[in-house]
Amino acid sequence: MKEVRVRFAPSPTGPLHIGGVRTALYNYLFAKKNGGKMILRIEDTDQTRFVPGAEDYIVKSLDWCGIKFDESDYVGGEYGPYKQSNRKHLYKQYSDELLEKGCAYIAFDTAEELDKYRKEAEAKKETFIYNCESRKYLRNSLTMSKEEVETLINNGTPYTVRFKIPENREIVMHDLIRGEVHVQTNTLDDKVLFKSDGMPTYHLANIVDDHLMKISHVIRGEEWLPSMPLHVMLYEAFGWEAPQFAHLPLLLKPDGNGKLSKRDGDRLGFPVFPMYWVDPKTGDTASGYKQSGYYPEAFINMLALLGWNPGTEQEIFTMEELIDAFSLDRCSKSGAKFNVEKTKWFNHEWLMRKSEEEVGKDYQAWLKAEKDIDVNLDFAIKVAGLVKDRVNFVKELWDQSFFFFEAPTTYDEVTVKKRWKENSAEMMKTAAEFINGIEDFTAENIDKALNDWITGNELNMGLVMNGLRLMLVGAGKGPHIHEILALLGKEEALKRIDAGVKVLG
Ligand code: GLU
C-alpha cells in the first residue's frame, strides 16, 4: 500500500456534530493503524456560511478527544497552508484547465433565471436540473458563440464554471465499505466548480487539495456518497489517480428514525456536540459532552463502536486498543443508532477504571465550584474511592456522599418508619459509648471491634447498624458503617449520634 495519508476536512459553519467527531476518529484510527499521516484541512470556501469561533471550537474539541494531527496550520506540515481560504490563488488554474480540456464550461445563468426554471418545473411537478439536457438551451459557453462569451466576460458579467458531466455513461466506483457503486451519468447535474465570487466550490477545492496533499484514502460521512461520482470523474478529467473512498454509515436518532441532527441533542436530552457551544449570532447555547461530565475516553469509546465493531465481545477500548483493532472492513453499511443509556454506561465504566486520585481531584474541584465546599484533597480522594463505582459521573458522587460534608439535619421519613425502633435511641447511646472507646479508629479496626461487640453481647445487628446509618447519613443508604465512621472521625460521629437521638428520641 502506498503511504497512508488521510484528512479530516470540516467546514467551519458551526460546532462539530458528534458524527463529524466520529469521522475524524475513524480517519485517525486508520492513519495510526497503518503508520500513516492524519491531516486537518479547514474547508472554508463557502464564505456565506462562515461562523466565527467554529474553527477554534473544532480544533479544541478534537484535542479534548485525543485526536491528534500530524499536519495542520497549527502543527505545520509540508503541504500547507491547510485552510482553503489561504489557498484561494491555487484553484483558478485547475478550473481553467478543465475549461481548456472541454470538461467544463462557463455558465452565465443568473440565480434569478435558475430560480425561474425551478419554479416552472415545479409547477409541472418536475424537477429542474442543470444537466446534459438543459445545458443545451441555457446561457452558457456550449450554446453561445465564442465572441459572445468573450464579450460578456470582458464586460464583467458574473459567471460560474460548471463540470460537463459526460453523457450516457455508467460510472462504476469502489467504496471500501459499500463495495461496488454504479451510477448512470444522465442522473447527475453539472455541478458548479468555480463561483462568480472567484472562489472554488467545495467539489473543486476538495479534489484539488486531496490531490496536492497526496491523500490516499477519503473517509467521510455517508452524506457525501452522492458526490462520489462527480469526484471520481473530476480525478479522471484531470488525469490524476483517485484516492480510495470509504463512506461511513449515518448516526441515527435513538429510535432509529432518521439522521441524528444538530437540533436533536438538547431536544432529546443529550448532547450532540463534543463541547458546549454558544452561537455567536443568536446567543443560543448547546450542551457538550465535556461540560456534561463525560470523560474523553468514554466519549471516544462510545463513538468508535457506533458504526464499527471489533468482531469480539470487547467493549471497553483505550485509544491505543482502538488503533490496534480498527479496520474499515468492520465498518457497517447501515446507520448506527445512538444509545443514550449506553453512552452513560461507558462513562461509568471509565470512571470505575480511573484512579481514586484522579476522581478525587475532579470531585474536589466540583465541590468547590458547585457547593462552595473546601475540602482537602486527601479527604476527597478517600470519599471518591468509597463511592465512585456507584455513579456514572463525578457530579453524581454528591448524591452518594453528601453526608461526608454536612451532618444530617433531617432524617429520611421512610427509613425512620422502617428502621427506627422503640429501643433504637437506647441502643445508639450504648453504641456511642462503645465507639468512643475504640482506640485505633481505622475502618478495618472499627469493623472488627463493632462486630465483636455485637456478637459478643448478642446484640441485634440490624438495630445497631440501621440506627447508626440513620444517625450518620440521615438516610438508609451509603457505604459500610465502619468506612463512614473512619472517614468522619470519632468526634464528628459521636456528635451526629447525639444530635440524631435528640431529634428522633
Ligand atoms: N468539508 C466537507 C464537510 O464539511 C468535507 C467532506 C469530505 O470529507 O470530503 O464535511
Coordinates of N, CA, C and O and ligand atoms in Angstrom, one line a residue, residues 7-13 23 27 41-44 49 84 202 206-207 210 218-221 223-224 231 245 247, ligand 1:
R7 N -7.3 12.7 5.7 CA -7.6 14.1 6.2 C -9.0 14.1 6.8 O -9.9 13.4 6.4
F8 N -9.1 15.0 7.8 CA -10.4 15.4 8.3 C -10.6 16.8 7.8 O -9.7 17.6 7.9
A9 N -11.7 17.1 7.1 CA -11.8 18.3 6.3 C -13.1 19.1 6.7 O -14.0 19.2 5.8
P10 N -13.2 19.5 7.9 CA -14.5 20.2 8.3 C -14.7 21.5 7.7 O -13.7 22.2 7.4
S11 N -15.9 22.0 7.6 CA -16.2 23.3 7.2 C -16.6 24.1 8.5 O -17.4 23.6 9.2
P12 N -16.0 25.2 8.7 CA -16.3 25.9 10.0 C -17.6 26.7 9.9 O -17.6 27.9 10.0
T13 N -18.7 25.9 9.8 CA -20.0 26.5 9.7 C -20.8 26.4 11.0 O -22.0 26.7 11.0
T23 N -16.2 10.8 12.3 CA -15.4 10.7 11.0 C -13.9 11.0 11.3 O -13.1 10.3 10.8
N27 N -10.8 8.3 10.8 CA -9.6 8.7 10.0 C -8.3 8.6 10.8 O -7.3 8.0 10.3
R41 N -7.7 19.7 7.5 CA -7.8 20.8 6.4 C -9.1 21.5 6.7 O -10.2 20.9 6.8
I42 N -9.1 22.8 6.8 CA -10.3 23.6 7.0 C -10.9 24.0 5.7 O -10.2 24.7 4.9
E43 N -12.1 23.6 5.4 CA -12.7 23.9 4.1 C -13.7 25.0 4.2 O -14.9 24.8 4.6
D44 N -13.2 26.2 4.0 CA -14.0 27.4 4.3 C -14.2 28.2 3.0 O -14.2 29.5 3.0
R49 N -21.4 30.9 4.7 CA -21.8 30.0 5.8 C -20.7 30.1 6.9 O -20.8 29.3 7.9
Q84 N -8.5 26.4 3.2 CA -8.7 26.7 1.8 C -8.8 28.2 1.5 O -8.4 28.6 0.4
Y202 N -16.9 23.6 -3.0 CA -16.4 22.5 -2.2 C -15.8 21.5 -3.1 O -14.7 21.0 -2.9
N206 N -11.9 20.6 -2.9 CA -11.7 19.3 -2.2 C -10.9 18.4 -3.0 O -9.9 17.8 -2.5
I207 N -11.2 18.3 -4.3 CA -10.4 17.3 -5.1 C -9.0 17.8 -5.4 O -8.0 17.1 -5.3
D210 N -7.1 17.4 -2.1 CA -6.8 16.0 -1.8 C -5.6 15.5 -2.7 O -4.8 14.7 -2.3
V218 N -10.0 8.7 1.3 CA -11.0 9.7 1.7 C -12.1 8.9 2.5 O -12.8 8.1 2.0
I219 N -12.1 9.2 3.8 CA -13.0 8.5 4.7 C -13.9 9.6 5.3 O -13.5 10.5 5.9
R220 N -15.2 9.5 4.9 CA -16.1 10.6 5.3 C -17.5 10.1 5.4 O -17.8 8.9 5.1
G221 N -18.4 10.9 5.8 CA -19.8 10.5 6.1 C -20.6 10.2 4.9 O -20.3 10.6 3.8
E223 N -23.3 11.2 3.8 CA -23.9 12.3 3.1 C -23.1 12.7 1.9 O -23.6 13.4 1.0
W224 N -21.9 12.3 1.8 CA -21.0 12.7 0.7 C -21.0 11.6 -0.4 O -20.4 11.8 -1.4
H231 N -16.7 13.3 -8.0 CA -15.3 13.4 -7.6 C -14.5 12.4 -8.4 O -13.4 12.8 -8.9
F245 N -12.0 5.5 -1.6 CA -13.1 6.1 -0.8 C -13.7 5.1 0.2 O -13.8 3.9 -0.1
H247 N -17.2 5.5 2.7 CA -18.3 6.4 3.2 C -18.9 5.7 4.4 O -19.5 4.6 4.4
Ligands
GLU1 N1 -16.0 20.0 4.0 C1 -16.7 18.8 3.9 C2 -17.5 18.7 5.2 O1 -17.8 19.6 5.8 C3 -15.8 17.6 3.8 C4 -16.3 16.4 3.1 C5 -15.2 15.5 2.7 O2 -14.6 14.9 3.6 O3 -15.0 15.4 1.5 O4 -17.9 17.6 5.7

